[in-house]
CSV table of C-alpha atoms and ligand atoms in Angstrom, one decimal:
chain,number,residue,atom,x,y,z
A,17,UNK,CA,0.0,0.0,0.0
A,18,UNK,CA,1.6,3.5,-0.5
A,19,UNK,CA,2.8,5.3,2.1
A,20,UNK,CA,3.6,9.0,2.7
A,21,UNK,CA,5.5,10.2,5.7
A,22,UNK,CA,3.1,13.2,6.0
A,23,UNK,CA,0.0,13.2,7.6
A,24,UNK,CA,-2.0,15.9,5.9
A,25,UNK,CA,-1.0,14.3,2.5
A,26,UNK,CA,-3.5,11.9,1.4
A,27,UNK,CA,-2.0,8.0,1.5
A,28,UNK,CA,-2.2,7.7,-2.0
A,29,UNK,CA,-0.5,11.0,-2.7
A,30,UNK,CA,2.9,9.1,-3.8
A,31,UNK,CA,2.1,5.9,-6.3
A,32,UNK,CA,5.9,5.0,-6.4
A,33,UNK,CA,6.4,4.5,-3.1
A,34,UNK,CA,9.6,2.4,-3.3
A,35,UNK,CA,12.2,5.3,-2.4
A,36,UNK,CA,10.1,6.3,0.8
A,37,UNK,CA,10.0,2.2,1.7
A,38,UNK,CA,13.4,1.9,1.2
A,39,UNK,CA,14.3,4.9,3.3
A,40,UNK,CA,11.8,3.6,6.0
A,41,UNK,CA,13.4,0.6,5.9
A,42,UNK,CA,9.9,-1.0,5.4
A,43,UNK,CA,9.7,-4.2,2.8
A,44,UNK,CA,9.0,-3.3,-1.1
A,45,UNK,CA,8.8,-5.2,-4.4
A,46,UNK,CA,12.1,-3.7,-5.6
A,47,UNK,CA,15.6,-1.3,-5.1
A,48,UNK,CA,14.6,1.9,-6.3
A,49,UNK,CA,16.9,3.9,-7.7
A,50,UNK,CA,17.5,7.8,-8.7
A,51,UNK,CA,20.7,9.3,-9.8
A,52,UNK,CA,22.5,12.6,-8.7
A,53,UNK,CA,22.8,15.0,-11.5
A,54,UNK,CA,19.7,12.8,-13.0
A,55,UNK,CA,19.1,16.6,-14.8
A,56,UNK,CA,21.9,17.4,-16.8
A,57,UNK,CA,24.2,18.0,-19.5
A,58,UNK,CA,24.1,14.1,-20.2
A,59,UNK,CA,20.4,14.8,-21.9
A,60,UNK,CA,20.0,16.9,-24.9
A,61,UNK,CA,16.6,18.1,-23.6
A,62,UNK,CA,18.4,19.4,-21.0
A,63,UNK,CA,21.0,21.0,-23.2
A,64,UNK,CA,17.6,22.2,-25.1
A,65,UNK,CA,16.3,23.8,-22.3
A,66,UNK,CA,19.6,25.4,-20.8
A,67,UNK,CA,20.1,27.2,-24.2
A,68,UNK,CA,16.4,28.7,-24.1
A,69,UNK,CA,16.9,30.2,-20.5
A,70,UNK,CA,20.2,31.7,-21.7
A,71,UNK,CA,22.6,30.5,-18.9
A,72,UNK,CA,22.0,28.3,-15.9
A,73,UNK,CA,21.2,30.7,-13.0
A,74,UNK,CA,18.6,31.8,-15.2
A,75,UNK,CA,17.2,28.1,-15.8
A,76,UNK,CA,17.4,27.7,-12.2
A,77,UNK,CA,15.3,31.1,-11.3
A,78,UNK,CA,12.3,31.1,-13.8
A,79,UNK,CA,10.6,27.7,-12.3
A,80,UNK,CA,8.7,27.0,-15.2
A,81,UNK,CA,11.9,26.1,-16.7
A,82,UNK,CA,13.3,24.4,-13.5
A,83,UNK,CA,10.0,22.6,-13.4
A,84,UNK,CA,10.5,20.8,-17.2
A,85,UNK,CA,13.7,20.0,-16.6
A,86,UNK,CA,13.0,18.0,-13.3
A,87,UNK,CA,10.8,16.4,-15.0
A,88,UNK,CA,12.9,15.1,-18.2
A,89,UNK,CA,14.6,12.3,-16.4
A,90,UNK,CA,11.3,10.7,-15.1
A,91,UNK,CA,9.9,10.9,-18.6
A,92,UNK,CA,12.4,9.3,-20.2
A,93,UNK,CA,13.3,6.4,-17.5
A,94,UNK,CA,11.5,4.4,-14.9
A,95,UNK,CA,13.5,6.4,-12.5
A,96,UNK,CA,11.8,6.0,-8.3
A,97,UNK,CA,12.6,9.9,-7.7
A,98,UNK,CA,12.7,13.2,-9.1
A,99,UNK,CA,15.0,15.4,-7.8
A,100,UNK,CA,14.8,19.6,-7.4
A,101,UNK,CA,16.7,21.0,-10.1
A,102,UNK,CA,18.5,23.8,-8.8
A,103,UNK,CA,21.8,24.2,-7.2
A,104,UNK,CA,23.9,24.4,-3.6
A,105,UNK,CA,24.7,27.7,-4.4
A,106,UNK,CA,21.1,29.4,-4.3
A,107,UNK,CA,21.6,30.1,-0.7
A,108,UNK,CA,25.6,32.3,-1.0
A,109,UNK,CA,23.6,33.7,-4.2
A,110,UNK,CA,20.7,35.0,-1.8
A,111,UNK,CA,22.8,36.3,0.3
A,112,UNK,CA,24.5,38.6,-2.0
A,113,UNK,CA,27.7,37.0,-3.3
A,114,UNK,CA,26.8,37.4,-6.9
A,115,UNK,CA,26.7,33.7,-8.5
A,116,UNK,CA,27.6,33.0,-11.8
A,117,UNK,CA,28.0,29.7,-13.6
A,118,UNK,CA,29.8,29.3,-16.7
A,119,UNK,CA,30.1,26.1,-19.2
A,120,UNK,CA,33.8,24.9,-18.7
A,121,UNK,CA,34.7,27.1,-15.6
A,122,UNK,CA,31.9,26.2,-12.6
A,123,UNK,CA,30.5,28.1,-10.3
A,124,UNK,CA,32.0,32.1,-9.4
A,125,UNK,CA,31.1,34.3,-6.8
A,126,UNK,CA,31.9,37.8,-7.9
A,127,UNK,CA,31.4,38.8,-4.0
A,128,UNK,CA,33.7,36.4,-1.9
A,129,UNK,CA,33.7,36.4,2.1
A,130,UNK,CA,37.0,36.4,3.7
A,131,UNK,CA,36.7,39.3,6.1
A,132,UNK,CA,35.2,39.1,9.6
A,133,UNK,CA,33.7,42.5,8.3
A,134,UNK,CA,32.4,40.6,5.3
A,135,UNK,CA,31.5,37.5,7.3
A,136,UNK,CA,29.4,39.6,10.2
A,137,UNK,CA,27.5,41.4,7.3
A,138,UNK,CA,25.8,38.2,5.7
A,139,UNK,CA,22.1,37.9,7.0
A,140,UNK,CA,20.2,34.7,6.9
A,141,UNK,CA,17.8,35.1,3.7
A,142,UNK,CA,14.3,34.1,3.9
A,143,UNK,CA,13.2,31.3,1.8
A,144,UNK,CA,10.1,32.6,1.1
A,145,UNK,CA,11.5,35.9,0.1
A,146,UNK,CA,15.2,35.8,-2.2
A,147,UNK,CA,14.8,32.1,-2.4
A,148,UNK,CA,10.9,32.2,-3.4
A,149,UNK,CA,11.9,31.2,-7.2
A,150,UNK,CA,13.1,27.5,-5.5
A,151,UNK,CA,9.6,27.4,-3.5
A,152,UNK,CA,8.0,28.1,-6.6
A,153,UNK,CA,9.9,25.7,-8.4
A,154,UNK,CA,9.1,22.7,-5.9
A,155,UNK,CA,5.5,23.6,-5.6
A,156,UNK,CA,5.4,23.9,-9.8
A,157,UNK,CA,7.4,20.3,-10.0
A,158,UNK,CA,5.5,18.6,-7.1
A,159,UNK,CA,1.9,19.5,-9.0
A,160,UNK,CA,3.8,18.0,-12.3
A,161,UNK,CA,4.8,15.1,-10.9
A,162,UNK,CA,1.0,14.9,-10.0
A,163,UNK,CA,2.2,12.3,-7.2
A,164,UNK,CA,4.0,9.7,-10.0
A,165,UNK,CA,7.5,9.4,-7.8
A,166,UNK,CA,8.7,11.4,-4.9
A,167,UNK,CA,10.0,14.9,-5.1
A,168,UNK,CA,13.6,15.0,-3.3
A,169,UNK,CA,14.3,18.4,-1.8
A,170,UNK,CA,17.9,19.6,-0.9
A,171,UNK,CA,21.1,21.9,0.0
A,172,UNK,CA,24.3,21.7,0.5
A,173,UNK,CA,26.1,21.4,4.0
A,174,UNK,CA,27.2,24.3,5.8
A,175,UNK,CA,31.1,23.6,5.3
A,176,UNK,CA,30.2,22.8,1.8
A,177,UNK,CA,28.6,26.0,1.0
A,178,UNK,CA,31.5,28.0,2.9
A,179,UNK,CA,33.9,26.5,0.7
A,180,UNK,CA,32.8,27.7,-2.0
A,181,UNK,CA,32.4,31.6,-0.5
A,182,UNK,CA,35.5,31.8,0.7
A,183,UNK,CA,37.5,30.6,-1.9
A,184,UNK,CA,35.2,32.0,-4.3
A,185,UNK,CA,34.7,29.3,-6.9
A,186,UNK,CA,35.3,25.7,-6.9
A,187,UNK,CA,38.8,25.4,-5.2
A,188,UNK,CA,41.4,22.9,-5.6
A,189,UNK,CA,43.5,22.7,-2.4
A,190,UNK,CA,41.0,24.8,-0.4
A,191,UNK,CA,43.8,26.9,0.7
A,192,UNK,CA,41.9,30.1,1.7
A,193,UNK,CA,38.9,28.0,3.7
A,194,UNK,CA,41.1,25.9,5.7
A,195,UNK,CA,43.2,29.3,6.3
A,196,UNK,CA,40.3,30.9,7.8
A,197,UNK,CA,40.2,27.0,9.6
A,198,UNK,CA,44.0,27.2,11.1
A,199,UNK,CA,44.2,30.8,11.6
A,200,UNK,CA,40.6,32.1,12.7
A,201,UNK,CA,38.5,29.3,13.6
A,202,UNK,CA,35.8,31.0,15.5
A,203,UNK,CA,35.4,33.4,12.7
A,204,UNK,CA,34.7,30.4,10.4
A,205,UNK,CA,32.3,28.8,13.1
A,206,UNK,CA,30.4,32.1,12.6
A,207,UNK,CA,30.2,31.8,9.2
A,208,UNK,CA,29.1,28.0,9.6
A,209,UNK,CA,26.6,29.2,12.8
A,210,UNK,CA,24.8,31.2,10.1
A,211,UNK,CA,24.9,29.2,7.2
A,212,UNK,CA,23.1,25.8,9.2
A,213,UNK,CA,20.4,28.1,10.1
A,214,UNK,CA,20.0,29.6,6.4
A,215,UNK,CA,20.0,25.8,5.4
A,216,UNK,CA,17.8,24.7,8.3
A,217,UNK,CA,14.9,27.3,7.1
A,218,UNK,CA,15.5,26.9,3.6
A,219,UNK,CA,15.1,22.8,3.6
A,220,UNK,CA,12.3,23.4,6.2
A,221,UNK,CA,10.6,25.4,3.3
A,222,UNK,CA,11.2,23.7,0.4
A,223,UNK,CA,9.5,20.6,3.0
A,224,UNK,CA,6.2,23.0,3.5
A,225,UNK,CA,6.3,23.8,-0.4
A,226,UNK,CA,5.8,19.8,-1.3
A,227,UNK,CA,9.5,18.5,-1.2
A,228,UNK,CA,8.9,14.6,0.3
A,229,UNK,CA,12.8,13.9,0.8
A,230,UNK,CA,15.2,16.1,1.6
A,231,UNK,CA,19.1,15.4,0.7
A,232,UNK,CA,22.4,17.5,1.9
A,233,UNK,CA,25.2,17.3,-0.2
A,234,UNK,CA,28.7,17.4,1.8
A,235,UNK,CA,30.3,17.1,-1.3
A,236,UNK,CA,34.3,18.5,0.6
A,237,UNK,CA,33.6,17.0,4.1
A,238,UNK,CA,36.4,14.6,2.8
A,239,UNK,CA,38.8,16.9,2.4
A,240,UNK,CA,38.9,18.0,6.3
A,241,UNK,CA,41.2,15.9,8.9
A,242,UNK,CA,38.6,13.2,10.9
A,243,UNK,CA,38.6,16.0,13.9
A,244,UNK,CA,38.2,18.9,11.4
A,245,UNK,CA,35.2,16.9,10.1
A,246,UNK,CA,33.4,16.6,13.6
A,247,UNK,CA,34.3,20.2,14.4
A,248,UNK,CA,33.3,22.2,11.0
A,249,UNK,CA,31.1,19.6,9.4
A,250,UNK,CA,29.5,16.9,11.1
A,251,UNK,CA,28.5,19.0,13.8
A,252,UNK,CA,26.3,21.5,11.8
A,253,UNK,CA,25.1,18.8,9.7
A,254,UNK,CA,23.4,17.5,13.1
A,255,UNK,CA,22.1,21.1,13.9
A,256,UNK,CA,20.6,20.8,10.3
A,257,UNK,CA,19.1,17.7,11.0
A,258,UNK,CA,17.8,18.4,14.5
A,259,UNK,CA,16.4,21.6,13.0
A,260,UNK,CA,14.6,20.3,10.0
A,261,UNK,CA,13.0,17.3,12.3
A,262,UNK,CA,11.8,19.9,15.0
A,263,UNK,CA,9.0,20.4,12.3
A,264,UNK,CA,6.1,18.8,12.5
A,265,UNK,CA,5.8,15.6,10.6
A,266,UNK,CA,9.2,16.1,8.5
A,267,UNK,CA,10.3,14.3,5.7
A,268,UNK,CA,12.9,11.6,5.6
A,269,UNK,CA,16.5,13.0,5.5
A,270,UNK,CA,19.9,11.5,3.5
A,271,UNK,CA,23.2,12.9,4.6
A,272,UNK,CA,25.9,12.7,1.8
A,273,UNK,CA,29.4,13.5,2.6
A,274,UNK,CA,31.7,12.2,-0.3
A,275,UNK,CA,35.0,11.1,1.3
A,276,UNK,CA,33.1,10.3,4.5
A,277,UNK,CA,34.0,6.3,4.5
A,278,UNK,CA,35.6,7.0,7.8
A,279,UNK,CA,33.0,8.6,9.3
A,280,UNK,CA,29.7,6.7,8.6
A,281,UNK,CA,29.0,5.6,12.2
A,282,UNK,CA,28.6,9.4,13.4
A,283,UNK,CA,27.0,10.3,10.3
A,284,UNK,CA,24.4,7.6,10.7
A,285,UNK,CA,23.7,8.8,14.6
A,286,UNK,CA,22.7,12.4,13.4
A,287,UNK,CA,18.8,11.7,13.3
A,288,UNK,CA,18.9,11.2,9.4
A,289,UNK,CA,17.5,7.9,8.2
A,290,UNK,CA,19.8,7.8,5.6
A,291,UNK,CA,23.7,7.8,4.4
A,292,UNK,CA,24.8,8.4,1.3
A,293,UNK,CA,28.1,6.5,0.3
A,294,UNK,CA,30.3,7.5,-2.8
A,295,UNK,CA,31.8,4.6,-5.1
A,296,UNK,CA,35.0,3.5,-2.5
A,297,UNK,CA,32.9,2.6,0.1
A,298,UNK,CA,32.0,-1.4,0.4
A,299,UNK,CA,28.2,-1.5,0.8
A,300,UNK,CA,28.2,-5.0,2.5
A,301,UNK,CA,30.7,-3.7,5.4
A,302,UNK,CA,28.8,-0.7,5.4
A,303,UNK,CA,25.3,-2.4,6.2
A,304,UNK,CA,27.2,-4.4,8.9
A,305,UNK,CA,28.4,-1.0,10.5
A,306,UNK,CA,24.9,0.8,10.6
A,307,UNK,CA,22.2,-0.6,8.5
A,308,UNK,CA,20.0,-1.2,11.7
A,309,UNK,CA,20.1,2.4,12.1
A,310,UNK,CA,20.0,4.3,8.9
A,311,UNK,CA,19.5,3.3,4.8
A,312,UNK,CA,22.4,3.6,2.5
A,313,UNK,CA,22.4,5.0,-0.8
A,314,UNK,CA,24.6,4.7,-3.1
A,315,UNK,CA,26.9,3.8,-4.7
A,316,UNK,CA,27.6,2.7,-8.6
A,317,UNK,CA,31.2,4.6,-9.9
A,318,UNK,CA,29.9,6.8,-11.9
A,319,UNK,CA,32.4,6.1,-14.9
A,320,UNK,CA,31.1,2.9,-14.7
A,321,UNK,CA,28.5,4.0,-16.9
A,322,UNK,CA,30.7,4.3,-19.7
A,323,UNK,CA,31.0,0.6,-20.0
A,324,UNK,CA,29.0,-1.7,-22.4
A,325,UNK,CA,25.8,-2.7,-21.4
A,326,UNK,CA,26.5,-5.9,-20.3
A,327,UNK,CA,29.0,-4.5,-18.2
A,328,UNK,CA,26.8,-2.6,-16.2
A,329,UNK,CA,24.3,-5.2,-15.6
A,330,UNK,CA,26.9,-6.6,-13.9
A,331,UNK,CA,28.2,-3.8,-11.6
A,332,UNK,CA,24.2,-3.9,-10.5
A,333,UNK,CA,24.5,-6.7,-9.7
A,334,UNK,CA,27.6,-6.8,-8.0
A,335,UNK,CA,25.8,-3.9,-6.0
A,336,UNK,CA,22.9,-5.7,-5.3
A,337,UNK,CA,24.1,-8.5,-3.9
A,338,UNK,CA,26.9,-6.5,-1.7
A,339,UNK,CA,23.6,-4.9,0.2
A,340,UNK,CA,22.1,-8.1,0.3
A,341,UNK,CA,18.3,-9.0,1.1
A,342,UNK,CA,15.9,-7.2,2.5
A,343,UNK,CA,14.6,-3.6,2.3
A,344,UNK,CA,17.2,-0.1,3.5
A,345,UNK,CA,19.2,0.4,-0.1
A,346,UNK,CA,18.5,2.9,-2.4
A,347,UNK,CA,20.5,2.8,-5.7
A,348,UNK,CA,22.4,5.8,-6.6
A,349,UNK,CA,25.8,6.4,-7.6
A,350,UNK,CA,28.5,7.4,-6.0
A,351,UNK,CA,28.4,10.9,-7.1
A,352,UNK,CA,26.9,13.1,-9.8
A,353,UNK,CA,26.6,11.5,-13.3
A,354,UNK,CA,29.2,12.7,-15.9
A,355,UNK,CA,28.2,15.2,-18.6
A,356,UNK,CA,28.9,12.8,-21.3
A,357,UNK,CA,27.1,9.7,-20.7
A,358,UNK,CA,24.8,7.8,-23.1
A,359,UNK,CA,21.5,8.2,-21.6
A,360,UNK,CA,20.9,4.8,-23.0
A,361,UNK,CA,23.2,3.6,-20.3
A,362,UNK,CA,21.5,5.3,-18.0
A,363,UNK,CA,18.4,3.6,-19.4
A,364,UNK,CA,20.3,0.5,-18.8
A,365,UNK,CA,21.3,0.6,-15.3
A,366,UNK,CA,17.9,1.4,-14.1
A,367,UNK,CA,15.7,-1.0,-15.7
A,368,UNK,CA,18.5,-3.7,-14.1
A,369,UNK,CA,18.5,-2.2,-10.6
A,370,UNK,CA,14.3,-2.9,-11.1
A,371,UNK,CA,14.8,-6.4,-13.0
A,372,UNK,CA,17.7,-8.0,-10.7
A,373,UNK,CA,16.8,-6.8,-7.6
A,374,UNK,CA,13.1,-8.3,-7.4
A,375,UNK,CA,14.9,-11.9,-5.8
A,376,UNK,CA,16.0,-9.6,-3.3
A,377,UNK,CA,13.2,-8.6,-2.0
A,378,UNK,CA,10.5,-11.9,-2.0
A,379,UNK,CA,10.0,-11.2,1.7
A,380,UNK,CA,11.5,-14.3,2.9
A,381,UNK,CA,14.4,-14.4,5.0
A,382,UNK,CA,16.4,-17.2,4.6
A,383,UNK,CA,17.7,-16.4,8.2
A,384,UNK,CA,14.0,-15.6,9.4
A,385,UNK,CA,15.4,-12.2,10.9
A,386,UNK,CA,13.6,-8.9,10.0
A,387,UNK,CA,15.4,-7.9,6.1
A,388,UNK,CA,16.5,-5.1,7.1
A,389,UNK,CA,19.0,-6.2,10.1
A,390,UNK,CA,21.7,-8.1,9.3
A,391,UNK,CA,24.4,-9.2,11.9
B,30,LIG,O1,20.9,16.2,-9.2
B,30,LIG,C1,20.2,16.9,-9.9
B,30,LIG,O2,19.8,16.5,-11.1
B,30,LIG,C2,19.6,18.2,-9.4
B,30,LIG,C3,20.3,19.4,-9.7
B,30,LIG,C4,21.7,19.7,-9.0
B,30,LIG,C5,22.6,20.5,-9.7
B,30,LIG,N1,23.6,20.8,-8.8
B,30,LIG,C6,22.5,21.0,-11.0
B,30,LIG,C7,23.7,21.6,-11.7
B,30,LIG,C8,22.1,19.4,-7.8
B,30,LIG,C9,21.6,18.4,-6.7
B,30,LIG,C10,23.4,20.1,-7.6
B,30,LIG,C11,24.2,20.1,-6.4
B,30,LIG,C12,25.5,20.7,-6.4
B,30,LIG,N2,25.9,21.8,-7.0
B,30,LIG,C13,26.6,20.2,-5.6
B,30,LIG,C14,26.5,19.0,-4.7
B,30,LIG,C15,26.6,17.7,-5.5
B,30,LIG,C16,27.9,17.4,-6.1
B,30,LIG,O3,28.0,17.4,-7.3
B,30,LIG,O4,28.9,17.2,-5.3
B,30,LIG,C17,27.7,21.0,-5.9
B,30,LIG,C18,29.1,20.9,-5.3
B,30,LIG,C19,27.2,22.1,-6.7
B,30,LIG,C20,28.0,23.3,-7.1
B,30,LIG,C21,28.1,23.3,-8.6
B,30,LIG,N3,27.1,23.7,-9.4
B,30,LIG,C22,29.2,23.0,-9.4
B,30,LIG,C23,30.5,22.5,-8.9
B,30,LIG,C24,28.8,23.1,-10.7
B,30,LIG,C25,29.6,23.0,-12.0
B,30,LIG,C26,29.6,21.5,-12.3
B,30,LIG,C27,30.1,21.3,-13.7
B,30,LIG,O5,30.2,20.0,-14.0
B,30,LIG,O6,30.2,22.2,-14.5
B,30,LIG,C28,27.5,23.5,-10.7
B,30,LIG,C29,26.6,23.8,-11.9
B,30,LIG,C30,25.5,22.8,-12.1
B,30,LIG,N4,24.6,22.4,-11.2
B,30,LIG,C31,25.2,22.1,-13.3
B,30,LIG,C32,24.0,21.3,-13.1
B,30,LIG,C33,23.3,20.5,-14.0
B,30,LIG,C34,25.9,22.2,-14.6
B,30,LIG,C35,25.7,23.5,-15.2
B,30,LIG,C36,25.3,23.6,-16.6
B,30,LIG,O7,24.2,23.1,-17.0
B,30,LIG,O8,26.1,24.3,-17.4
């Protein structure tokens, strides 16, 4: 029967439940799988659209636009979720950095933060105000998915989001961040103290707008030392997650940090139901540490999807059987899909996830234990 983890939404609001089982841990027919970067370069209706908004920050802020192209992927494969098109970087835009993002050079901010001055002077935006065009974007998509597959809702992490307004841009050795780290760390746990509450409110809207999943990307928590991690990320992706399930009835949350194989126990003791692994991490040893606490998603090498067909069938496989039986796995990979992938690959990989995972889920433990605990 579907389920919805909201109680003012009618039962039936979701017909493909599967990624809402899965992240329940509740039993289900079969892995469901979504992909990151599902709305991309890697379509040419996306390309399409793109080239009639102009440039991306444009696609991203007339949700119309942002609306169609969160949609493409689910028309074109039998994928379990849609995701938000928009970016991490809506919330440093909002608050007056100046964002631009340009084919071949990646995100800029024309306004970087360095500066206590410049730190001090950033005010939390309103989601409902500078950030309204994402609201109206994930009411627009919700209505268009008209309840087909769940609508995932998301941000980036605090430390995520500061490296990319201190350094400016996408940085390579994150020298000027993990400056601010060394040298002034209680200015940087200013800047972090402000960004979890812009990306507290912000995912706490975009769940009142219709968003039935929320995900945080901590795509450089892997580039901090393990004690770094715990005291500039981990611990304001906890505040995050506290804050978003202080709300009444709020959705189920997935906490991605790529690099983060060290650190899944903590991660999985944040209050999120789910952990997001990248393509290094070993699923089975994984599900050992904490799959009685949390799902996993996760976590195909993307670059694997250059291979043949046959090829990828068998990485699925490989994947499927690493999680094992029983309900808790969402397929993914392990990071965002690369711009030049044959979307008939893509096509590939998730009509197998469907097909070759059904044996996993008959329901009957050869154990007898509940599926989703394994010792
Ligand atoms: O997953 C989806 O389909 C939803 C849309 C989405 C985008 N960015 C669209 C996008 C999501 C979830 C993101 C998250 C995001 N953005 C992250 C976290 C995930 C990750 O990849 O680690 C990060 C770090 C960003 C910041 C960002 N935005 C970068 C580094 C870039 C440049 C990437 C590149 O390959 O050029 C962007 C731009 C961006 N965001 C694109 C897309 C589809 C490509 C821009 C284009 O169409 O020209």
């Amino acid at each position: 029967m579907p389920i919805d983890t909201r109680p003012g939404i009618p039962r039936a609001a979701v017909k493909n439940d599967r990624l809402i089982r899965a992240l329940l841990r509740r039993p289900l027919d079969a892995t469901p799988i979504w992909l990151m970067r599902q709305a991309g370069r890697y379509l040419p209706e996306y390309r399409e659209t793109r080239r009639r908004a102009g440039d991306f920050m444009t696609l991203c802020k007339t949700p119309d636009l942002a609306c169609e192209v969160t949609l493409q992927p689910i028309e074109r494969f039998a994928l379990d979720a849609a995701i938000l098109f928009s970016d991490i970087l809506t919330i440093p835009d909002a608050m007056g950095l100046g964002l631009s993002v340009q084919e071949g050079v990646g995100p800029r901010f024309e306004r970087p933060v360095r500066s206590a001055a410049e730190i001090r002077a950033l005010g939390v935006p309103d989601p409902e105000d500078r950030l309204r065009y994402v609201m109206d974007a994930v009411r627009q998509s919700r209505q268009a998915l008209a309840g087909r597959v769940p609508l995932i809702g998301f941000a980036g992490s605090p430390w995520t989001l500061a490296t990319y307004m201190v350094e400016g841009g996408s940085g390579r050795d994150f020298r000027r961040v993990k400056g601010l780290m060394f040298e002034a760390p209680r200015l940087l746990h200013e800047l972090l103290d402000k960004l979890a509450r812009a990306v507290t409110a912000y995912l706490k809207a975009q769940a009142e707008a219709g968003a039935q999943v929320l995900m945080v990307f901590d795509t450089w928590g892997g580039v901090l030392s393990t004690h770094a991690y715990e005291e500039f990320s981990l611990r304001y992706l906890a505040e995050v997650v506290a804050g978003v399930k202080a709300a009444p009835a709020p959705p189920p949350v997935i906490l991605f940090t790529k690099g983060g194989a060290g650190w899944i126990e903590p991660i999985a003791v944040t209050g999120c139901e789910a952990v997001g692994l990248d393509w290094t991490q070993d699923l089975a040893a994984t599900r050992r540490r904490v799959g009685h606490r949390v799902a996993l998603q996760g976590n195909l090498d993307p670059l694997a999807l250059y291979a043949p067909p046959e090829r990828i069938r068998a990485e699925v496989s490989t994947l499927l059987s690493s999680f094992g039986t029983g309900s808790g796995h969402v397929f993914n990979l392990g990071h965002g899909i690369e711009p030049d992938t044959d979307p008939e690959h893509v096509r590939v990989l998730v009509d197998a996830v469907h097909e070759l995972s059904v044996p996993y889920h008959s329901g009957v433990e050869p154990s007898g234990v509940e599926p989703c605990r394994v010792e």
